[in-house]
Amino acid sequence: MNVIEKASEGLSRTYEIVIPADDLQARLAAKIEEIRPEVRLKGFRPGKVPTSHIRKMFGESIMGDLLNELVPDTTQKTLDEKKLRPASQPDISVTSEAKDVLAGKADFVFEIALEIMPDFEPADPAKLSVSRPVAEVEDAEVDEALERLANESREFAAKKGGKNAKAEDGDVVVIDFVGKLDGEVFEGGSAEDARVAIGDGAFIPGFEEQLLGAKVGEERELNVTFPEDYQAAQLAGKAAVFDVTVKGLESPQEAKVDDELAKRLGLENLDGLKDALKKRFAGEHGQQSRMKVKRDLLDKLDAEHKFDLPPKMVGAEFDNIWREVAHAIEQDQLEEEDKNKSEDELKSEYREIAERRVRLGLVLAEIGRRNNIDVTQEELSRAINQEAVKYPGQERQVVEFYQKNPNAVAQMRAPIYEEKVVDYILELADVTETTVSKEALYADEDEAPAKPAKKAAAKKKAPAKKAAAKSDDKPAAKKAPAKKAPAKKAAAKDEAPAKKPAAKKKAPAKKAAAKKDA
């Protein structure tokens, strides 16, 4: 085997591999002798088929199999001998004529084109200084949560005032209704004893509002229009009329923060509920602190390193980001600051984000490689099991999916690896803890401080730039498991604390087509 370097520019390399015809024929002869005892052909005794006959009958096929084995084996041997670490899968192209090679008339020649990992000296973690903001859980935060839980778990009772009582915002109206399209009753548009919480937003727009002022025994005709994106296509955008009979009227009772509230939420008493909330908030604050110190660390690492990046790796990362941006453009969901920019300007900005991700990924991977950091099988299995429990009743299928899909396992491994490398760096770095307010902890550096929402709202699609820049859970390079570091504009608010526990209200009827998410 002869290896010739044909091109070397930056991180790109091209090698020509030549395997002499004589070598190939020797390999073919050895392979034929290996399989000859097992060959069974009509007219010959078992194991006595002449070599020449096997070559004539199967030589071309056997040679093809040999070449299919030789290419990857020879490619890996070349990489090992040259001590090259590919940044992506090498491109293989055969330059010799197949028929001549198979006939033993020509050498087998192919080229390997690849990009290699950059050679650089990563920053010494012990010389890095980062800041970790921390916030204490304050009593006011717990009290606010208790009031919110009490309001959300309030019970309802018959509204005072008898037959003269009128439905108000926040009341529950118990109704029978029948929906009609063009005067015809439609399937799924009727319900009995449906509970409609006015102001809850559970029904299609206009339905709840038209029940304001209703009295028990009253009959009303509600005129509404189904949203254009309503999930039942036959109803989307259609105007409908609902004939409603009011059967009951309930008002929310006083919200009390007491032991009974705690018991309704499955805890022994109010002190237990307060402790649970403190632990939850402490955990959320800790996650936010972790995110902030990690972002500071990544910014410092980005500033410390300047080296050539594998073009294909950057290109692949940019393509992933730009797909999201292009979708945002189509849906008119770009950030305001981006809407007046040209496509070239946007591509330039997002390419910088792609370069940052790749650069940080390579830095983290190199620090991890040099310090023998790896993801154990136990850690990987634990992560897969945690993912599986998110799908009750389908746990086995989820586990089997990962067992059969190495790429999915690699995607699962990448963020684990990244976090382990970050942990390693933070153990050695000079980390300064600074006590800040909750508002400051959850504020995004690029925006004015804002207190996290009291109640989780329905998620909208994130604006393109922040959605694309914030992602840090997927590698940006094949051999560097910790790749996709967040860009500088990643928004802290996009990793806000989990929604607080809330007692269930008496929900409106689920089967009614008038319900927004039916």
Coordinates of C-alpha atoms in Angstrom, one line a residue:
M1 CA 0.0 0.0 0.0
N2 CA 1.3 3.4 -1.0
V3 CA 0.0 6.6 0.6
I4 CA 0.6 9.9 -1.2
E5 CA -0.4 13.3 0.3
K6 CA -1.9 15.2 -2.6
A7 CA -3.2 18.3 -0.8
S8 CA -2.7 20.0 2.6
E9 CA -4.3 23.4 3.1
G10 CA -5.4 24.6 6.5
L11 CA -7.3 21.8 8.1
S12 CA -8.1 20.1 4.8
R13 CA -6.1 17.0 3.7
T14 CA -6.3 14.8 0.7
Y15 CA -4.4 11.4 0.4
E16 CA -4.2 9.0 -2.5
I17 CA -4.1 5.3 -1.6
V18 CA -2.6 2.8 -4.0
I19 CA -3.0 -0.9 -3.5
P20 CA -1.0 -2.8 -6.2
A21 CA -2.7 -5.2 -8.4
D22 CA -0.4 -8.0 -7.4
D23 CA -1.3 -7.5 -3.7
L24 CA -5.0 -7.6 -4.6
Q25 CA -4.6 -10.8 -6.6
A26 CA -2.7 -12.4 -3.7
R27 CA -5.5 -11.4 -1.4
L28 CA -8.0 -12.8 -3.8
A29 CA -6.2 -16.1 -4.1
A30 CA -5.9 -16.4 -0.3
K31 CA -9.6 -15.7 0.1
I32 CA -10.5 -18.3 -2.5
E33 CA -8.4 -20.9 -0.7
E34 CA -10.1 -20.0 2.6
I35 CA -13.6 -20.6 1.3
R36 CA -12.8 -23.5 -1.2
P37 CA -13.5 -26.3 1.4
E38 CA -17.0 -24.9 1.9
V39 CA -17.9 -24.3 -1.7
R40 CA -20.7 -26.6 -3.1
L41 CA -21.2 -26.7 -6.9
K42 CA -23.1 -29.2 -9.0
G43 CA -20.7 -31.7 -10.7
F44 CA -18.0 -31.4 -8.1
R45 CA -17.4 -33.2 -4.8
P46 CA -17.7 -31.1 -1.7
G47 CA -14.6 -29.1 -1.1
K48 CA -13.0 -30.2 -4.5
V49 CA -14.1 -27.3 -6.7
P50 CA -10.9 -26.2 -8.6
T51 CA -9.6 -22.8 -7.7
S52 CA -9.7 -21.6 -11.3
H53 CA -13.4 -22.5 -11.5
I54 CA -14.2 -20.6 -8.2
R55 CA -12.2 -17.6 -9.6
K56 CA -14.2 -17.7 -12.9
M57 CA -17.6 -18.1 -11.2
F58 CA -17.1 -15.9 -8.1
G59 CA -13.9 -14.0 -8.5
E60 CA -15.5 -10.6 -9.3
S61 CA -17.9 -10.9 -6.4
I62 CA -15.1 -11.9 -4.0
M63 CA -12.9 -9.1 -5.2
G64 CA -15.7 -6.6 -4.6
D65 CA -16.1 -7.9 -1.0
L66 CA -12.3 -7.5 -0.5
L67 CA -12.3 -4.0 -1.7
N68 CA -15.3 -3.1 0.5
E69 CA -13.2 -4.4 3.5
L70 CA -10.0 -2.8 2.3
V71 CA -11.3 0.8 1.9
P72 CA -12.3 1.4 5.6
D73 CA -9.5 -0.6 7.0
T74 CA -6.9 1.2 4.9
T75 CA -8.5 4.5 5.6
Q76 CA -8.3 4.0 9.3
K77 CA -4.7 2.7 9.1
T78 CA -3.7 5.8 7.2
L79 CA -5.3 8.1 9.8
D80 CA -3.5 6.2 12.6
E81 CA -0.1 6.3 10.8
K82 CA -0.5 10.0 10.1
K83 CA -1.8 10.6 13.6
L84 CA -4.8 12.4 12.2
R85 CA -8.1 13.1 14.1
P86 CA -10.8 13.7 11.5
A87 CA -13.3 16.4 12.3
S88 CA -15.9 14.7 10.1
Q89 CA -16.4 11.5 8.2
P90 CA -13.7 11.3 5.4
D91 CA -14.9 11.5 1.8
I92 CA -13.8 8.5 -0.2
S93 CA -13.6 8.5 -4.0
V94 CA -12.3 5.7 -6.2
T95 CA -10.2 6.9 -9.2
S96 CA -9.3 3.6 -10.8
E97 CA -11.4 1.7 -13.3
A98 CA -13.4 -0.9 -11.5
K99 CA -13.4 -3.5 -14.4
D100 CA -9.6 -3.3 -14.7
V101 CA -9.1 -3.7 -11.0
L102 CA -11.5 -6.7 -10.8
A103 CA -9.8 -8.3 -13.7
G104 CA -6.4 -7.9 -12.1
K105 CA -5.1 -5.5 -14.8
A106 CA -4.8 -2.3 -12.7
D107 CA -3.9 -1.1 -9.2
F108 CA -6.8 -0.1 -6.9
V109 CA -6.6 3.6 -6.3
F110 CA -8.8 5.8 -4.2
E111 CA -8.6 9.2 -2.5
I112 CA -9.4 10.2 1.1
A113 CA -10.5 13.8 1.5
L114 CA -11.0 15.0 5.1
E115 CA -10.9 17.9 7.6
I116 CA -8.8 17.4 10.7
M117 CA -9.3 18.6 14.2
P118 CA -7.3 21.9 14.9
D119 CA -4.2 21.6 17.0
F120 CA -4.4 24.1 19.9
E121 CA -3.5 24.5 23.5
P122 CA -6.6 24.8 25.6
A123 CA -6.8 27.4 28.4
D124 CA -5.7 26.2 31.9
P125 CA -8.9 25.9 34.0
A126 CA -7.1 26.9 37.1
K127 CA -6.3 30.3 35.5
L128 CA -9.9 31.1 34.7
S129 CA -12.0 33.4 36.9
V130 CA -15.8 33.3 36.7
S131 CA -18.8 34.6 38.7
R132 CA -21.6 32.6 40.1
P133 CA -24.7 34.7 41.2
V134 CA -26.8 33.1 43.9
A135 CA -30.1 34.1 45.4
E136 CA -31.6 33.1 48.7
V137 CA -35.2 31.9 48.9
E138 CA -37.1 34.7 50.7
D139 CA -40.2 34.3 52.8
A140 CA -42.1 36.7 50.5
E141 CA -41.4 34.3 47.6
V142 CA -42.9 31.4 49.5
D143 CA -45.9 33.5 50.7
E144 CA -46.6 34.6 47.2
A145 CA -46.6 31.0 46.0
L146 CA -48.9 29.9 48.8
E147 CA -51.4 32.6 47.9
R148 CA -51.2 31.5 44.2
L149 CA -51.8 27.9 45.2
A150 CA -54.7 28.8 47.4
N151 CA -56.3 30.8 44.6
E152 CA -55.7 28.0 42.1
S153 CA -57.1 25.3 44.4
R154 CA -60.2 27.2 45.6
E155 CA -63.4 25.2 45.7
F156 CA -66.7 26.4 44.2
A157 CA -70.1 26.6 45.8
A158 CA -73.6 27.7 44.6
K159 CA -73.5 31.4 44.1
K160 CA -75.4 33.5 46.6
G161 CA -78.4 35.4 45.4
G162 CA -80.6 32.5 44.3
K163 CA -82.3 33.0 40.9
N164 CA -81.2 36.6 40.7
A165 CA -77.5 35.8 40.9
K166 CA -75.6 36.6 37.7
A167 CA -72.5 35.0 36.3
E168 CA -69.3 37.1 36.8
D169 CA -65.7 36.7 35.8
G170 CA -64.2 33.9 37.8
D171 CA -67.5 32.1 38.3
V172 CA -68.2 28.6 37.0
V173 CA -71.4 28.2 34.9
V174 CA -72.9 24.7 34.6
I175 CA -74.6 24.4 31.2
D176 CA -76.0 22.1 28.6
F177 CA -75.2 23.1 25.1
V178 CA -75.8 22.1 21.5
G179 CA -73.6 23.4 18.7
K180 CA -74.8 24.0 15.2
L181 CA -73.2 24.8 11.9
D182 CA -75.6 26.4 9.3
G183 CA -78.5 25.3 11.5
E184 CA -77.4 21.7 11.7
V185 CA -76.1 20.0 14.8
F186 CA -72.6 18.8 14.4
E187 CA -70.8 15.8 15.9
G188 CA -68.9 16.5 19.1
G189 CA -70.6 19.9 19.6
S190 CA -72.9 19.0 22.4
A191 CA -72.5 18.4 26.1
E192 CA -74.5 18.2 29.3
D193 CA -73.5 19.6 32.7
A194 CA -70.4 21.2 31.2
R195 CA -68.5 23.4 33.7
V196 CA -67.3 26.6 32.1
A197 CA -65.0 28.8 34.2
I198 CA -65.5 32.3 32.9
G199 CA -62.1 33.9 32.2
D200 CA -60.3 30.6 32.3
G201 CA -59.8 30.6 28.5
A202 CA -60.5 26.9 28.2
F203 CA -63.2 27.4 25.5
I204 CA -62.9 29.0 22.1
P205 CA -62.8 32.8 22.0
G206 CA -66.1 34.5 22.7
F207 CA -67.8 31.4 24.3
E208 CA -67.0 32.2 28.0
E209 CA -67.5 36.0 27.6
Q210 CA -71.1 35.5 26.3
L211 CA -72.0 33.8 29.5
L212 CA -71.4 36.9 31.6
G213 CA -74.6 38.0 33.4
A214 CA -76.3 34.6 32.8
K215 CA -78.8 33.4 35.4
V216 CA -79.8 29.8 36.4
G217 CA -82.6 28.6 34.1
E218 CA -81.8 31.1 31.4
E219 CA -81.4 30.0 27.8
R220 CA -78.9 31.8 25.6
E221 CA -77.6 31.6 22.0
L222 CA -73.9 32.0 21.7
N223 CA -72.4 33.1 18.4
V224 CA -68.7 32.1 18.0
T225 CA -66.2 31.4 15.3
F226 CA -63.7 28.5 15.6
P227 CA -60.1 29.5 15.3
E228 CA -58.4 29.1 11.9
D229 CA -55.9 26.7 13.5
Y230 CA -58.5 24.6 15.4
Q231 CA -57.4 21.0 15.5
A232 CA -60.7 19.7 14.0
A233 CA -60.2 20.7 10.4
Q234 CA -63.9 20.5 9.6
L235 CA -64.6 23.2 12.2
A236 CA -61.6 25.5 11.7
G237 CA -62.6 29.0 10.8
K238 CA -66.3 28.1 10.8
A239 CA -69.0 30.3 12.4
A240 CA -71.1 28.3 14.9
V241 CA -74.1 28.9 17.1
F242 CA -74.4 27.2 20.5
D243 CA -77.8 26.9 22.2
V244 CA -77.1 27.0 25.9
T245 CA -79.2 26.2 29.0
V246 CA -77.8 27.5 32.3
K247 CA -78.3 24.8 35.0
G248 CA -76.1 26.1 37.8
L249 CA -73.9 28.9 38.9
E250 CA -71.0 28.6 41.3
S251 CA -68.6 31.2 42.7
P252 CA -65.1 30.6 44.1
Q253 CA -64.9 30.3 47.9
E254 CA -62.4 32.2 50.0
A255 CA -58.8 31.1 49.4
K256 CA -57.2 30.1 52.7
V257 CA -53.6 29.3 53.3
D258 CA -53.8 26.7 56.0
D259 CA -53.3 23.0 56.8
E260 CA -56.3 22.0 54.6
L261 CA -54.6 23.6 51.6
A262 CA -51.5 21.5 52.3
K263 CA -53.6 18.4 52.6
R264 CA -55.3 19.0 49.3
L265 CA -51.9 19.1 47.8
G266 CA -50.9 15.8 49.4
L267 CA -48.8 17.2 52.3
E268 CA -49.3 16.8 56.0
N269 CA -49.6 20.4 57.0
L270 CA -48.8 24.0 56.1
D271 CA -45.2 23.8 57.4
G272 CA -44.6 20.8 55.2
L273 CA -45.9 22.7 52.2
K274 CA -43.7 25.7 53.0
D275 CA -40.7 23.4 53.3
A276 CA -41.5 21.8 49.9
L277 CA -41.8 25.2 48.3
K278 CA -38.5 26.3 49.8
K279 CA -36.8 23.2 48.5
R280 CA -38.3 23.7 45.0
F281 CA -37.3 27.3 44.8
A282 CA -33.8 26.6 46.1
G283 CA -33.4 23.9 43.4
E284 CA -34.7 26.3 40.7
H285 CA -32.3 29.1 42.0
G286 CA -29.5 26.6 42.0
Q287 CA -30.2 25.6 38.4
Q288 CA -30.3 29.2 37.3
S289 CA -27.0 30.0 39.1
R290 CA -25.5 27.0 37.3
M291 CA -26.7 28.3 34.0
K292 CA -25.3 31.8 34.7
V293 CA -21.9 30.6 35.8
K294 CA -21.7 28.2 32.9
R295 CA -22.5 31.1 30.5
D296 CA -19.8 33.2 32.1
L297 CA -17.4 30.3 31.8
L298 CA -18.2 29.8 28.1
D299 CA -17.8 33.5 27.4
K300 CA -14.3 33.4 29.1
L301 CA -13.3 30.3 27.1
D302 CA -14.5 31.8 23.9
A303 CA -12.4 34.9 24.5
E304 CA -9.3 32.8 25.4
H305 CA -9.3 30.8 22.1
K306 CA -8.7 31.7 18.5
F307 CA -7.9 28.9 16.1
D308 CA -8.9 27.6 12.7
L309 CA -12.2 25.8 12.6
P310 CA -13.1 22.9 10.3
P311 CA -15.2 24.5 7.6
K312 CA -17.6 21.5 7.2
M313 CA -18.3 21.4 10.9
V314 CA -19.1 25.1 10.9
G315 CA -21.2 24.7 7.8
A316 CA -23.2 21.9 9.3
E317 CA -23.8 23.9 12.5
F318 CA -24.8 26.9 10.5
D319 CA -27.2 24.9 8.4
N320 CA -28.9 23.6 11.6
I321 CA -29.4 27.2 12.8
W322 CA -30.4 28.7 9.5
R323 CA -33.2 26.1 9.2
E324 CA -34.8 27.6 12.3
V325 CA -34.2 31.1 11.1
A326 CA -35.7 30.4 7.7
H327 CA -38.8 29.0 9.4
A328 CA -39.0 32.0 11.7
I329 CA -38.8 34.3 8.6
E330 CA -41.6 32.3 6.9
Q331 CA -43.8 32.6 10.1
D332 CA -42.9 36.2 10.7
Q333 CA -41.4 35.3 14.1
L334 CA -38.0 37.0 13.8
E335 CA -36.9 39.3 16.7
E336 CA -37.8 42.9 16.1
E337 CA -34.1 43.8 15.9
D338 CA -33.7 41.3 13.0
K339 CA -36.8 42.1 10.9
N340 CA -35.2 45.0 9.0
K341 CA -31.9 43.2 8.3
S342 CA -31.1 41.7 4.9
E343 CA -30.6 37.9 4.5
D344 CA -26.9 38.4 4.1
E345 CA -26.7 40.4 7.3
L346 CA -28.6 37.7 9.2
K347 CA -26.5 34.9 7.7
S348 CA -23.3 36.7 8.8
E349 CA -24.6 37.0 12.4
Y350 CA -25.7 33.4 12.6
R351 CA -22.5 32.1 11.1
E352 CA -20.7 33.9 13.9
I353 CA -23.0 32.0 16.3
A354 CA -22.2 28.7 14.5
E355 CA -18.5 29.4 14.8
R356 CA -18.8 30.1 18.5
R357 CA -20.6 26.9 19.1
V358 CA -18.1 24.8 17.2
R359 CA -15.1 26.6 18.8
L360 CA -16.5 26.1 22.3
G361 CA -17.4 22.6 21.6
L362 CA -13.8 21.8 20.4
V363 CA -12.4 23.5 23.5
L364 CA -14.5 21.6 25.9
A365 CA -13.9 18.3 24.0
E366 CA -10.1 18.9 24.1
I367 CA -10.1 19.7 27.8
G368 CA -12.2 16.6 28.4
R369 CA -9.9 14.4 26.2
R370 CA -6.7 15.6 27.9
N371 CA -8.1 14.9 31.3
N372 CA -9.7 11.5 30.5
I373 CA -13.2 12.7 31.1
D374 CA -15.8 10.3 29.7
V375 CA -19.4 9.3 30.0
T376 CA -19.8 5.9 31.7
Q377 CA -22.3 3.3 30.6
E378 CA -24.0 3.6 33.9
E379 CA -24.5 7.4 33.4
L380 CA -25.8 6.8 29.9
S381 CA -28.2 4.1 31.0
R382 CA -29.5 6.3 33.8
A383 CA -30.2 9.1 31.3
I384 CA -32.0 6.8 28.9
N385 CA -34.1 5.4 31.7
Q386 CA -35.0 9.0 32.8
E387 CA -36.0 9.7 29.2
A388 CA -38.1 6.5 29.1
V389 CA -40.1 7.3 32.2
K390 CA -41.4 10.4 30.4
Y391 CA -43.5 8.1 28.3
P392 CA -45.6 6.0 30.7
G393 CA -46.5 2.6 29.2
Q394 CA -43.9 3.0 26.5
E395 CA -40.7 2.7 28.5
R396 CA -39.6 -0.5 26.8
Q397 CA -40.1 0.9 23.3
V398 CA -38.0 4.0 24.3
V399 CA -35.2 1.9 25.6
E400 CA -35.2 -0.3 22.6
F401 CA -35.2 2.8 20.3
Y402 CA -31.9 3.9 21.9
Q403 CA -30.5 0.4 21.7
K404 CA -31.1 0.3 18.0
N405 CA -30.0 3.9 17.2
P406 CA -26.4 4.8 17.9
N407 CA -26.9 8.3 16.7
A408 CA -29.7 8.8 19.3
V409 CA -27.3 7.5 22.0
A410 CA -24.6 9.9 20.9
Q411 CA -27.1 12.8 21.2
M412 CA -27.9 11.6 24.7
R413 CA -24.3 11.3 25.6
A414 CA -23.3 14.8 24.3
P415 CA -24.9 17.0 27.0
I416 CA -23.8 14.6 29.7
Y417 CA -20.2 14.9 28.5
E418 CA -20.5 18.6 28.3
E419 CA -21.7 19.0 31.8
K420 CA -19.0 16.8 33.2
V421 CA -16.3 18.8 31.4
V422 CA -17.9 22.1 32.7
D423 CA -18.0 20.6 36.3
Y424 CA -14.3 19.7 35.9
I425 CA -13.3 23.2 34.9
L426 CA -15.4 24.9 37.6
E427 CA -13.7 22.7 40.2
L428 CA -10.3 24.2 39.2
A429 CA -11.4 27.7 38.2
D430 CA -11.6 30.7 40.6
V431 CA -15.3 30.9 41.2
T432 CA -16.6 34.0 43.0
E433 CA -20.1 33.7 44.4
T434 CA -22.2 36.9 44.5
T435 CA -25.5 37.2 46.3
V436 CA -28.1 38.9 44.1
S437 CA -31.8 39.3 44.2
K438 CA -34.1 36.8 42.6
E439 CA -34.9 39.4 39.9
A440 CA -31.3 39.8 39.0
L441 CA -30.7 36.1 39.0
Y442 CA -33.4 35.5 36.4
A443 CA -32.8 38.6 34.3
D444 CA -31.2 38.2 30.9
E445 CA -28.0 40.3 30.5
D446 CA -29.4 41.7 27.2
E447 CA -32.6 42.9 28.7
A448 CA -33.9 44.9 31.6
P449 CA -34.4 42.7 34.8
A450 CA -37.8 41.2 34.9
K451 CA -39.3 39.0 37.5
P452 CA -40.2 35.5 36.3
A453 CA -43.8 35.1 35.5
K454 CA -46.0 34.0 38.4
K455 CA -47.8 31.5 36.3
A456 CA -46.4 29.6 33.3
A457 CA -48.0 30.7 30.1
A458 CA -48.5 28.6 27.0
K459 CA -45.3 28.4 25.2
K460 CA -44.9 30.3 22.0
K461 CA -42.2 29.6 19.4
A462 CA -39.1 31.3 20.5
P463 CA -37.8 34.2 18.3
A464 CA -35.3 32.8 15.8
K465 CA -32.1 34.3 17.1
K466 CA -32.5 33.4 20.8
A467 CA -34.0 30.0 19.9
A468 CA -31.0 29.2 17.7
A469 CA -28.4 30.7 19.9
K470 CA -29.5 29.2 23.2
S471 CA -29.4 25.6 22.3
D472 CA -26.6 23.7 24.1
D473 CA -27.8 20.1 24.1
K474 CA -26.3 18.8 20.9
P475 CA -22.7 18.4 19.8
A476 CA -21.4 20.5 17.0
A477 CA -18.7 18.1 16.0
K478 CA -18.7 14.3 15.7
K479 CA -15.6 13.6 17.8
A480 CA -16.1 16.3 20.4
P481 CA -19.1 15.2 22.5
A482 CA -19.6 18.5 24.2
K483 CA -20.2 20.7 21.2
K484 CA -23.1 23.0 21.0
A485 CA -22.3 25.8 23.5
P486 CA -24.8 28.6 23.9
A487 CA -24.1 31.8 22.0
K488 CA -23.7 35.0 23.9
K489 CA -27.2 36.1 23.4
A490 CA -28.8 33.0 25.0
A491 CA -31.7 34.2 27.1
A492 CA -31.9 33.1 30.7
K493 CA -35.6 33.4 30.6
D494 CA -35.7 30.5 28.1
E495 CA -34.5 28.2 30.9
A496 CA -36.9 29.5 33.5
P497 CA -37.9 27.4 36.6
A498 CA -40.4 24.7 36.3
K499 CA -44.1 25.5 36.8
K500 CA -45.1 25.5 40.4
P501 CA -47.4 22.7 41.7
A502 CA -51.0 23.7 41.5
A503 CA -54.1 21.9 42.7
K504 CA -56.5 21.0 39.9
K505 CA -59.6 23.1 39.3
K506 CA -62.9 21.6 38.4
A507 CA -62.3 21.5 34.7
P508 CA -64.8 22.3 32.1
A509 CA -66.2 19.4 30.1
K510 CA -63.5 17.9 27.9
K511 CA -65.6 16.3 25.2
A512 CA -67.2 19.5 24.0
A513 CA -66.0 20.8 20.6
A514 CA -66.4 24.3 21.9
K515 CA -63.4 23.7 24.2
K516 CA -60.3 25.3 22.8
D517 CA -58.1 22.2 22.9
A518 CA -60.7 19.5 22.4

